[in-house]
Amino acid sequence: MSANNSIPMVRAEAVSKSYGSNLVLKSISLEVQRGEVLCLVGPSGSGKSTFLRCINHLETVTAGRLEVEGEVVGYREKAGKLYEMHPREAAKQRRDIGMVFQRFNLFPHLTALENVMLAPGLLRKGGSKAQLKARAMELLARVGLAERYDYYPAHLSGGQQQRVAIARALAMEPKLMLFDEPTSALDPELVGEVLDVMKGLAESGMTMIVVTHEMGFAREVADKLVFMDGGVVVEEGDPVQVLTNPQRERTKAFLSKVL
């Protein structure tokens, strides 16, 4: 991907996505700058997760244009026309984008260390097994799990498993991190430890797009807040402004139920 710092990390222009007659995204346009944290909030079924999946080409947009670092996601552009990439090309493009899902999806038969070492980004770097192990240990330390490197997922709490999943995504050395409701499957007392890791990533300058219901996190960490409903962007702006003084009635109604 391009290294031009003058272009947005993510640019969506009139992006739509449909499944048959069901239009899930309706002409979404927004930008995320380098080093920026964007939080997407809204009711279930509003299209937040679908939009996130389109960014790394896990879903193909139906209409519009979606770019990461100036390159159209999942397509090659030639003479003004777009040609869908071969799956191997798309996978190579996707390596610069880390994604953390609601569920941890760790390999149960591998330790925390082994799960991180198997990350595609870590393997592509090559190096000796000792070097790969050292890098994986650094990442586990970054998420506060260095002492549990030899634990299997079944012996880790949900919050710890999600932190391993974050370390695994970081092993790709991504330029962009996507989080799809990373705390929604956790018990309430475990949410904070995952959010703390995400705050640390934001402070380090990582570009992040986060689908979340954690309004306190959005208020504290996000540079921009986007409220979606029914597949459209209803309102966007400074998180404190949107959360304390929303301008749209639909935003007001939603926030009155979650704040």
PDB file of C-alpha atoms in Angstrom:
ATOM      1  CA  MET A   1       0.000   0.000   0.000  1.00  0.00           C
ATOM      2  CA  SER A   2       0.985   3.603  -0.537  1.00  0.00           C
ATOM      3  CA  ALA A   3       3.079   5.455   2.020  1.00  0.00           C
ATOM      4  CA  ASN A   4       1.832   8.919   0.977  1.00  0.00           C
ATOM      5  CA  ASN A   5       1.046  10.695   4.240  1.00  0.00           C
ATOM      6  CA  SER A   6      -1.097  13.329   2.529  1.00  0.00           C
ATOM      7  CA  ILE A   7      -3.943  10.950   1.730  1.00  0.00           C
ATOM      8  CA  PRO A   8      -6.438   9.516   4.237  1.00  0.00           C
ATOM      9  CA  MET A   9      -5.876   6.047   5.627  1.00  0.00           C
ATOM     10  CA  VAL A  10      -9.485   5.199   4.728  1.00  0.00           C
ATOM     11  CA  ARG A  11     -11.808   6.964   2.316  1.00  0.00           C
ATOM     12  CA  ALA A  12     -15.337   5.796   1.573  1.00  0.00           C
ATOM     13  CA  GLU A  13     -17.249   7.457  -1.245  1.00  0.00           C
ATOM     14  CA  ALA A  14     -20.949   6.571  -1.584  1.00  0.00           C
ATOM     15  CA  VAL A  15     -20.301   2.976  -0.479  1.00  0.00           C
ATOM     16  CA  SER A  16     -23.316   0.690  -0.630  1.00  0.00           C
ATOM     17  CA  LYS A  17     -23.686  -2.988   0.139  1.00  0.00           C
ATOM     18  CA  SER A  18     -26.670  -5.205  -0.525  1.00  0.00           C
ATOM     19  CA  TYR A  19     -27.504  -8.854  -0.021  1.00  0.00           C
ATOM     20  CA  GLY A  20     -30.076  -9.539  -2.676  1.00  0.00           C
ATOM     21  CA  SER A  21     -32.845  -7.011  -2.138  1.00  0.00           C
ATOM     22  CA  ASN A  22     -31.611  -6.148   1.366  1.00  0.00           C
ATOM     23  CA  LEU A  23     -29.658  -2.890   1.216  1.00  0.00           C
ATOM     24  CA  VAL A  24     -27.418  -2.912   4.309  1.00  0.00           C
ATOM     25  CA  LEU A  25     -25.197   0.094   3.529  1.00  0.00           C
ATOM     26  CA  LYS A  26     -26.660   3.105   1.753  1.00  0.00           C
ATOM     27  CA  SER A  27     -24.142   5.493   0.210  1.00  0.00           C
ATOM     28  CA  ILE A  28     -21.689   5.762   3.125  1.00  0.00           C
ATOM     29  CA  SER A  29     -19.095   8.523   2.742  1.00  0.00           C
ATOM     30  CA  LEU A  30     -16.436   9.236   5.369  1.00  0.00           C
ATOM     31  CA  GLU A  31     -12.701   9.574   5.875  1.00  0.00           C
ATOM     32  CA  VAL A  32     -10.259   8.397   8.527  1.00  0.00           C
ATOM     33  CA  GLN A  33      -6.917  10.164   8.707  1.00  0.00           C
ATOM     34  CA  ARG A  34      -3.622   8.550   9.703  1.00  0.00           C
ATOM     35  CA  GLY A  35      -3.295   8.166  13.455  1.00  0.00           C
ATOM     36  CA  GLU A  36      -6.989   8.872  13.948  1.00  0.00           C
ATOM     37  CA  VAL A  37      -9.417   6.802  16.024  1.00  0.00           C
ATOM     38  CA  LEU A  38     -12.938   6.571  14.613  1.00  0.00           C
ATOM     39  CA  CYS A  39     -15.710   4.988  16.663  1.00  0.00           C
ATOM     40  CA  LEU A  40     -18.825   3.684  14.943  1.00  0.00           C
ATOM     41  CA  VAL A  41     -21.882   3.475  17.173  1.00  0.00           C
ATOM     42  CA  GLY A  42     -25.520   2.682  16.587  1.00  0.00           C
ATOM     43  CA  PRO A  43     -28.167   0.011  17.076  1.00  0.00           C
ATOM     44  CA  SER A  44     -27.690  -3.596  16.007  1.00  0.00           C
ATOM     45  CA  GLY A  45     -28.346  -4.069  12.317  1.00  0.00           C
ATOM     46  CA  SER A  46     -27.322  -0.528  11.395  1.00  0.00           C
ATOM     47  CA  GLY A  47     -24.505  -1.685   9.076  1.00  0.00           C
ATOM     48  CA  LYS A  48     -21.504  -0.896  11.289  1.00  0.00           C
ATOM     49  CA  SER A  49     -19.938  -4.357  11.177  1.00  0.00           C
ATOM     50  CA  THR A  50     -20.694  -4.768   7.478  1.00  0.00           C
ATOM     51  CA  PHE A  51     -18.867  -1.533   6.731  1.00  0.00           C
ATOM     52  CA  LEU A  52     -15.906  -2.710   8.787  1.00  0.00           C
ATOM     53  CA  ARG A  53     -15.780  -5.991   6.874  1.00  0.00           C
ATOM     54  CA  CYS A  54     -15.865  -4.135   3.565  1.00  0.00           C
ATOM     55  CA  ILE A  55     -12.728  -2.210   4.517  1.00  0.00           C
ATOM     56  CA  ASN A  56     -10.593  -5.352   4.431  1.00  0.00           C
ATOM     57  CA  HIS A  57     -12.576  -6.980   1.613  1.00  0.00           C
ATOM     58  CA  LEU A  58     -14.198  -9.661   3.719  1.00  0.00           C
ATOM     59  CA  GLU A  59     -17.305  -8.282   2.035  1.00  0.00           C
ATOM     60  CA  THR A  60     -17.421  -6.813  -1.472  1.00  0.00           C
ATOM     61  CA  VAL A  61     -19.066  -3.422  -1.882  1.00  0.00           C
ATOM     62  CA  THR A  62     -22.042  -3.283  -4.236  1.00  0.00           C
ATOM     63  CA  ALA A  63     -21.512   0.324  -5.277  1.00  0.00           C
ATOM     64  CA  GLY A  64     -19.239   3.248  -4.502  1.00  0.00           C
ATOM     65  CA  ARG A  65     -15.521   3.413  -3.858  1.00  0.00           C
ATOM     66  CA  LEU A  66     -13.582   2.324  -0.785  1.00  0.00           C
ATOM     67  CA  GLU A  67      -9.880   3.095  -0.484  1.00  0.00           C
ATOM     68  CA  VAL A  68      -7.172   2.279   2.038  1.00  0.00           C
ATOM     69  CA  GLU A  69      -4.092   4.484   1.623  1.00  0.00           C
ATOM     70  CA  GLY A  70      -5.356   5.587  -1.774  1.00  0.00           C
ATOM     71  CA  GLU A  71      -5.740   2.074  -3.163  1.00  0.00           C
ATOM     72  CA  VAL A  72      -9.168   0.681  -3.967  1.00  0.00           C
ATOM     73  CA  VAL A  73      -9.868  -2.221  -1.627  1.00  0.00           C
ATOM     74  CA  GLY A  74     -10.039  -5.554  -3.431  1.00  0.00           C
ATOM     75  CA  TYR A  75      -9.594  -4.126  -6.922  1.00  0.00           C
ATOM     76  CA  ARG A  76      -6.880  -3.113  -9.336  1.00  0.00           C
ATOM     77  CA  GLU A  77      -7.450   0.124 -11.206  1.00  0.00           C
ATOM     78  CA  LYS A  78      -6.348   0.444 -14.824  1.00  0.00           C
ATOM     79  CA  ALA A  79      -7.285   3.172 -17.274  1.00  0.00           C
ATOM     80  CA  GLY A  80     -10.044   4.347 -14.983  1.00  0.00           C
ATOM     81  CA  LYS A  81     -11.627   0.913 -14.711  1.00  0.00           C
ATOM     82  CA  LEU A  82     -11.707  -1.433 -11.724  1.00  0.00           C
ATOM     83  CA  TYR A  83     -10.858  -5.123 -11.973  1.00  0.00           C
ATOM     84  CA  GLU A  84     -11.437  -7.415  -9.017  1.00  0.00           C
ATOM     85  CA  MET A  85      -8.248  -8.798  -7.561  1.00  0.00           C
ATOM     86  CA  HIS A  86      -7.385 -12.462  -7.476  1.00  0.00           C
ATOM     87  CA  PRO A  87      -8.034 -13.755  -3.928  1.00  0.00           C
ATOM     88  CA  ARG A  88      -4.279 -14.081  -3.359  1.00  0.00           C
ATOM     89  CA  GLU A  89      -3.773 -10.420  -4.268  1.00  0.00           C
ATOM     90  CA  ALA A  90      -6.606  -9.383  -1.981  1.00  0.00           C
ATOM     91  CA  ALA A  91      -5.117 -11.432   0.841  1.00  0.00           C
ATOM     92  CA  LYS A  92      -1.766  -9.683   0.363  1.00  0.00           C
ATOM     93  CA  GLN A  93      -3.495  -6.282   0.497  1.00  0.00           C
ATOM     94  CA  ARG A  94      -5.365  -7.353   3.626  1.00  0.00           C
ATOM     95  CA  ARG A  95      -2.136  -8.094   5.509  1.00  0.00           C
ATOM     96  CA  ASP A  96      -1.700  -4.406   6.259  1.00  0.00           C
ATOM     97  CA  ILE A  97      -5.069  -4.373   8.053  1.00  0.00           C
ATOM     98  CA  GLY A  98      -5.465  -6.023  11.439  1.00  0.00           C
ATOM     99  CA  MET A  99      -8.930  -7.056  12.564  1.00  0.00           C
ATOM    100  CA  VAL A 100     -10.226  -8.134  15.955  1.00  0.00           C
ATOM    101  CA  PHE A 101     -13.656  -9.747  16.078  1.00  0.00           C
ATOM    102  CA  GLN A 102     -16.272 -10.213  18.790  1.00  0.00           C
ATOM    103  CA  ARG A 103     -15.153 -13.810  19.206  1.00  0.00           C
ATOM    104  CA  PHE A 104     -11.505 -14.524  19.779  1.00  0.00           C
ATOM    105  CA  ASN A 105     -11.080 -17.372  17.257  1.00  0.00           C
ATOM    106  CA  LEU A 106      -7.893 -18.637  18.863  1.00  0.00           C
ATOM    107  CA  PHE A 107      -6.598 -22.104  18.056  1.00  0.00           C
ATOM    108  CA  PRO A 108      -7.532 -24.125  21.174  1.00  0.00           C
ATOM    109  CA  HIS A 109      -4.670 -26.597  20.787  1.00  0.00           C
ATOM    110  CA  LEU A 110      -2.019 -23.861  20.730  1.00  0.00           C
ATOM    111  CA  THR A 111      -0.674 -21.751  23.579  1.00  0.00           C
ATOM    112  CA  ALA A 112      -1.009 -17.981  23.630  1.00  0.00           C
ATOM    113  CA  LEU A 113       2.548 -17.715  22.339  1.00  0.00           C
ATOM    114  CA  GLU A 114       1.962 -20.207  19.537  1.00  0.00           C
ATOM    115  CA  ASN A 115      -1.254 -18.461  18.484  1.00  0.00           C
ATOM    116  CA  VAL A 116       0.638 -15.191  18.080  1.00  0.00           C
ATOM    117  CA  MET A 117       3.586 -16.831  16.309  1.00  0.00           C
ATOM    118  CA  LEU A 118       1.240 -18.299  13.715  1.00  0.00           C
ATOM    119  CA  ALA A 119      -0.127 -14.894  12.712  1.00  0.00           C
ATOM    120  CA  PRO A 120       0.348 -14.399   8.957  1.00  0.00           C
ATOM    121  CA  GLY A 121       2.194 -11.142   9.420  1.00  0.00           C
ATOM    122  CA  LEU A 122       4.729 -12.708  11.740  1.00  0.00           C
ATOM    123  CA  LEU A 123       5.343 -15.651   9.453  1.00  0.00           C
ATOM    124  CA  ARG A 124       5.831 -13.476   6.382  1.00  0.00           C
ATOM    125  CA  LYS A 125       8.739 -11.720   8.089  1.00  0.00           C
ATOM    126  CA  GLY A 126      10.734 -14.906   8.188  1.00  0.00           C
ATOM    127  CA  GLY A 127      13.602 -15.210  10.601  1.00  0.00           C
ATOM    128  CA  SER A 128      14.548 -17.980  12.963  1.00  0.00           C
ATOM    129  CA  LYS A 129      12.116 -19.593  15.351  1.00  0.00           C
ATOM    130  CA  ALA A 130      13.928 -17.822  18.187  1.00  0.00           C
ATOM    131  CA  GLN A 131      13.350 -14.470  16.501  1.00  0.00           C
ATOM    132  CA  LEU A 132       9.676 -15.241  15.908  1.00  0.00           C
ATOM    133  CA  LYS A 133       9.294 -16.275  19.536  1.00  0.00           C
ATOM    134  CA  ALA A 134      10.996 -13.112  20.767  1.00  0.00           C
ATOM    135  CA  ARG A 135       8.702 -10.926  18.662  1.00  0.00           C
ATOM    136  CA  ALA A 136       5.617 -12.807  19.859  1.00  0.00           C
ATOM    137  CA  MET A 137       6.721 -12.413  23.466  1.00  0.00           C
ATOM    138  CA  GLU A 138       7.114  -8.664  22.909  1.00  0.00           C
ATOM    139  CA  LEU A 139       3.542  -8.486  21.660  1.00  0.00           C
ATOM    140  CA  LEU A 140       2.192 -10.532  24.569  1.00  0.00           C
ATOM    141  CA  ALA A 141       4.025  -8.202  26.932  1.00  0.00           C
ATOM    142  CA  ARG A 142       2.448  -5.245  25.146  1.00  0.00           C
ATOM    143  CA  VAL A 143      -1.025  -6.580  25.959  1.00  0.00           C
ATOM    144  CA  GLY A 144      -0.031  -7.534  29.510  1.00  0.00           C
ATOM    145  CA  LEU A 145       0.165 -11.297  29.078  1.00  0.00           C
ATOM    146  CA  ALA A 146       3.878 -12.076  29.060  1.00  0.00           C
ATOM    147  CA  GLU A 147       3.512 -14.291  32.121  1.00  0.00           C
ATOM    148  CA  ARG A 148       0.775 -16.380  30.482  1.00  0.00           C
ATOM    149  CA  TYR A 149       2.569 -17.116  27.244  1.00  0.00           C
ATOM    150  CA  ASP A 150       2.324 -20.876  27.803  1.00  0.00           C
ATOM    151  CA  TYR A 151      -1.390 -20.928  28.696  1.00  0.00           C
ATOM    152  CA  TYR A 152      -3.909 -22.520  26.369  1.00  0.00           C
ATOM    153  CA  PRO A 153      -7.057 -20.516  25.494  1.00  0.00           C
ATOM    154  CA  ALA A 154      -9.242 -22.719  27.721  1.00  0.00           C
ATOM    155  CA  HIS A 155      -7.160 -21.602  30.715  1.00  0.00           C
ATOM    156  CA  LEU A 156      -7.452 -17.892  29.911  1.00  0.00           C
ATOM    157  CA  SER A 157     -10.347 -15.589  30.735  1.00  0.00           C
ATOM    158  CA  GLY A 158     -12.347 -14.063  27.920  1.00  0.00           C
ATOM    159  CA  GLY A 159     -10.564 -10.754  28.365  1.00  0.00           C
ATOM    160  CA  GLN A 160      -7.185 -12.467  28.231  1.00  0.00           C
ATOM    161  CA  GLN A 161      -8.171 -14.390  25.103  1.00  0.00           C
ATOM    162  CA  GLN A 162      -9.228 -11.163  23.420  1.00  0.00           C
ATOM    163  CA  ARG A 163      -5.897  -9.578  24.340  1.00  0.00           C
ATOM    164  CA  VAL A 164      -4.114 -12.544  22.727  1.00  0.00           C
ATOM    165  CA  ALA A 165      -6.260 -11.938  19.649  1.00  0.00           C
ATOM    166  CA  ILE A 166      -5.130  -8.296  19.624  1.00  0.00           C
ATOM    167  CA  ALA A 167      -1.477  -9.385  19.920  1.00  0.00           C
ATOM    168  CA  ARG A 168      -2.013 -11.782  17.031  1.00  0.00           C
ATOM    169  CA  ALA A 169      -3.432  -8.963  14.879  1.00  0.00           C
ATOM    170  CA  LEU A 170      -0.510  -6.716  15.818  1.00  0.00           C
ATOM    171  CA  ALA A 171       1.891  -9.417  14.657  1.00  0.00           C
ATOM    172  CA  MET A 172       0.935  -8.409  11.118  1.00  0.00           C
ATOM    173  CA  GLU A 173       2.453  -4.986  11.855  1.00  0.00           C
ATOM    174  CA  PRO A 174      -0.701  -3.412  10.439  1.00  0.00           C
ATOM    175  CA  LYS A 175      -1.111   0.178   9.367  1.00  0.00           C
ATOM    176  CA  LEU A 176      -4.779   0.049  10.298  1.00  0.00           C
ATOM    177  CA  MET A 177      -6.622  -1.815  13.068  1.00  0.00           C
ATOM    178  CA  LEU A 178     -10.316  -2.688  12.882  1.00  0.00           C
ATOM    179  CA  PHE A 179     -12.239  -3.699  16.002  1.00  0.00           C
ATOM    180  CA  ASP A 180     -15.704  -5.217  15.648  1.00  0.00           C
ATOM    181  CA  GLU A 181     -17.344  -4.895  19.084  1.00  0.00           C
ATOM    182  CA  PRO A 182     -14.291  -6.471  20.752  1.00  0.00           C
ATOM    183  CA  THR A 183     -15.798  -6.383  24.261  1.00  0.00           C
ATOM    184  CA  SER A 184     -19.380  -7.464  23.508  1.00  0.00           C
ATOM    185  CA  ALA A 185     -18.732 -11.132  24.322  1.00  0.00           C
ATOM    186  CA  LEU A 186     -16.986 -10.375  27.625  1.00  0.00           C
ATOM    187  CA  ASP A 187     -18.266 -10.354  31.168  1.00  0.00           C
ATOM    188  CA  PRO A 188     -18.533  -6.733  32.379  1.00  0.00           C
ATOM    189  CA  GLU A 189     -15.592  -6.991  34.774  1.00  0.00           C
ATOM    190  CA  LEU A 190     -13.289  -8.049  31.908  1.00  0.00           C
ATOM    191  CA  VAL A 191     -14.149  -5.217  29.531  1.00  0.00           C
ATOM    192  CA  GLY A 192     -11.745  -2.701  31.079  1.00  0.00           C
ATOM    193  CA  GLU A 193      -8.596  -4.743  30.501  1.00  0.00           C
ATOM    194  CA  VAL A 194      -9.288  -4.959  26.762  1.00  0.00           C
ATOM    195  CA  LEU A 195     -10.209  -1.280  26.478  1.00  0.00           C
ATOM    196  CA  ASP A 196      -6.971  -0.366  28.287  1.00  0.00           C
ATOM    197  CA  VAL A 197      -4.958  -2.198  25.624  1.00  0.00           C
ATOM    198  CA  MET A 198      -6.894  -0.392  22.902  1.00  0.00           C
ATOM    199  CA  LYS A 199      -6.268   2.951  24.592  1.00  0.00           C
ATOM    200  CA  GLY A 200      -2.566   2.166  24.576  1.00  0.00           C
ATOM    201  CA  LEU A 201      -2.685   1.442  20.849  1.00  0.00           C
ATOM    202  CA  ALA A 202      -4.446   4.752  20.231  1.00  0.00           C
ATOM    203  CA  GLU A 203      -1.816   6.604  22.278  1.00  0.00           C
ATOM    204  CA  SER A 204       0.920   4.970  20.199  1.00  0.00           C
ATOM    205  CA  GLY A 205      -0.566   6.522  17.046  1.00  0.00           C
ATOM    206  CA  MET A 206      -2.271   3.459  15.576  1.00  0.00           C
ATOM    207  CA  THR A 207      -5.049   4.266  13.119  1.00  0.00           C
ATOM    208  CA  MET A 208      -8.167   2.521  14.423  1.00  0.00           C
ATOM    209  CA  ILE A 209     -11.813   2.065  13.456  1.00  0.00           C
ATOM    210  CA  VAL A 210     -13.826   0.675  16.343  1.00  0.00           C
ATOM    211  CA  VAL A 211     -17.399  -0.586  16.315  1.00  0.00           C
ATOM    212  CA  THR A 212     -18.420  -0.337  19.946  1.00  0.00           C
ATOM    213  CA  HIS A 213     -21.195   0.145  22.473  1.00  0.00           C
ATOM    214  CA  GLU A 214     -18.705   1.477  25.027  1.00  0.00           C
ATOM    215  CA  MET A 215     -19.616   5.155  25.007  1.00  0.00           C
ATOM    216  CA  GLY A 216     -17.099   6.055  27.705  1.00  0.00           C
ATOM    217  CA  PHE A 217     -14.302   4.654  25.555  1.00  0.00           C
ATOM    218  CA  ALA A 218     -15.614   6.535  22.521  1.00  0.00           C
ATOM    219  CA  ARG A 219     -15.766   9.789  24.463  1.00  0.00           C
ATOM    220  CA  GLU A 220     -12.248   9.401  25.884  1.00  0.00           C
ATOM    221  CA  VAL A 221     -10.305   7.894  23.006  1.00  0.00           C
ATOM    222  CA  ALA A 222     -12.030   8.625  19.690  1.00  0.00           C
ATOM    223  CA  ASP A 223     -11.093  11.578  17.500  1.00  0.00           C
ATOM    224  CA  LYS A 224     -14.368  11.232  15.631  1.00  0.00           C
ATOM    225  CA  LEU A 225     -17.686   9.564  16.422  1.00  0.00           C
ATOM    226  CA  VAL A 226     -20.060   8.320  13.724  1.00  0.00           C
ATOM    227  CA  PHE A 227     -23.623   7.320  14.555  1.00  0.00           C
ATOM    228  CA  MET A 228     -25.152   4.921  12.030  1.00  0.00           C
ATOM    229  CA  ASP A 229     -28.697   3.686  11.703  1.00  0.00           C
ATOM    230  CA  GLY A 230     -30.482   1.904   8.891  1.00  0.00           C
ATOM    231  CA  GLY A 231     -27.340   1.700   6.785  1.00  0.00           C
ATOM    232  CA  VAL A 232     -26.671   5.439   6.707  1.00  0.00           C
ATOM    233  CA  VAL A 233     -24.493   7.902   8.601  1.00  0.00           C
ATOM    234  CA  VAL A 234     -26.990   9.877  10.673  1.00  0.00           C
ATOM    235  CA  GLU A 235     -24.528  12.100  12.518  1.00  0.00           C
ATOM    236  CA  GLU A 236     -20.788  12.486  12.933  1.00  0.00           C
ATOM    237  CA  GLY A 237     -18.406  14.783  14.716  1.00  0.00           C
ATOM    238  CA  ASP A 238     -16.414  15.336  17.883  1.00  0.00           C
ATOM    239  CA  PRO A 239     -17.337  12.541  20.338  1.00  0.00           C
ATOM    240  CA  VAL A 240     -18.064  14.842  23.264  1.00  0.00           C
ATOM    241  CA  GLN A 241     -20.196  17.098  21.086  1.00  0.00           C
ATOM    242  CA  VAL A 242     -22.198  14.239  19.581  1.00  0.00           C
ATOM    243  CA  LEU A 243     -22.683  12.463  22.911  1.00  0.00           C
ATOM    244  CA  THR A 244     -23.639  15.534  24.928  1.00  0.00           C
ATOM    245  CA  ASN A 245     -25.384  17.655  22.314  1.00  0.00           C
ATOM    246  CA  PRO A 246     -26.602  15.494  19.413  1.00  0.00           C
ATOM    247  CA  GLN A 247     -28.259  17.371  16.584  1.00  0.00           C
ATOM    248  CA  ARG A 248     -30.412  14.618  15.083  1.00  0.00           C
ATOM    249  CA  GLU A 249     -33.543  13.286  16.730  1.00  0.00           C
ATOM    250  CA  ARG A 250     -32.590   9.693  15.912  1.00  0.00           C
ATOM    251  CA  THR A 251     -29.210  10.182  17.620  1.00  0.00           C
ATOM    252  CA  LYS A 252     -30.927  11.696  20.656  1.00  0.00           C
ATOM    253  CA  ALA A 253     -33.333   8.751  20.896  1.00  0.00           C
ATOM    254  CA  PHE A 254     -30.523   6.192  20.676  1.00  0.00           C
ATOM    255  CA  LEU A 255     -28.272   7.905  23.201  1.00  0.00           C
ATOM    256  CA  SER A 256     -31.133   8.332  25.666  1.00  0.00           C
ATOM    257  CA  LYS A 257     -31.257   4.542  25.902  1.00  0.00           C
ATOM    258  CA  VAL A 258     -27.539   3.794  26.167  1.00  0.00           C
ATOM    259  CA  LEU A 259     -26.141   6.641  28.265  1.00  0.00           C
TER     260      LEU A 259
END
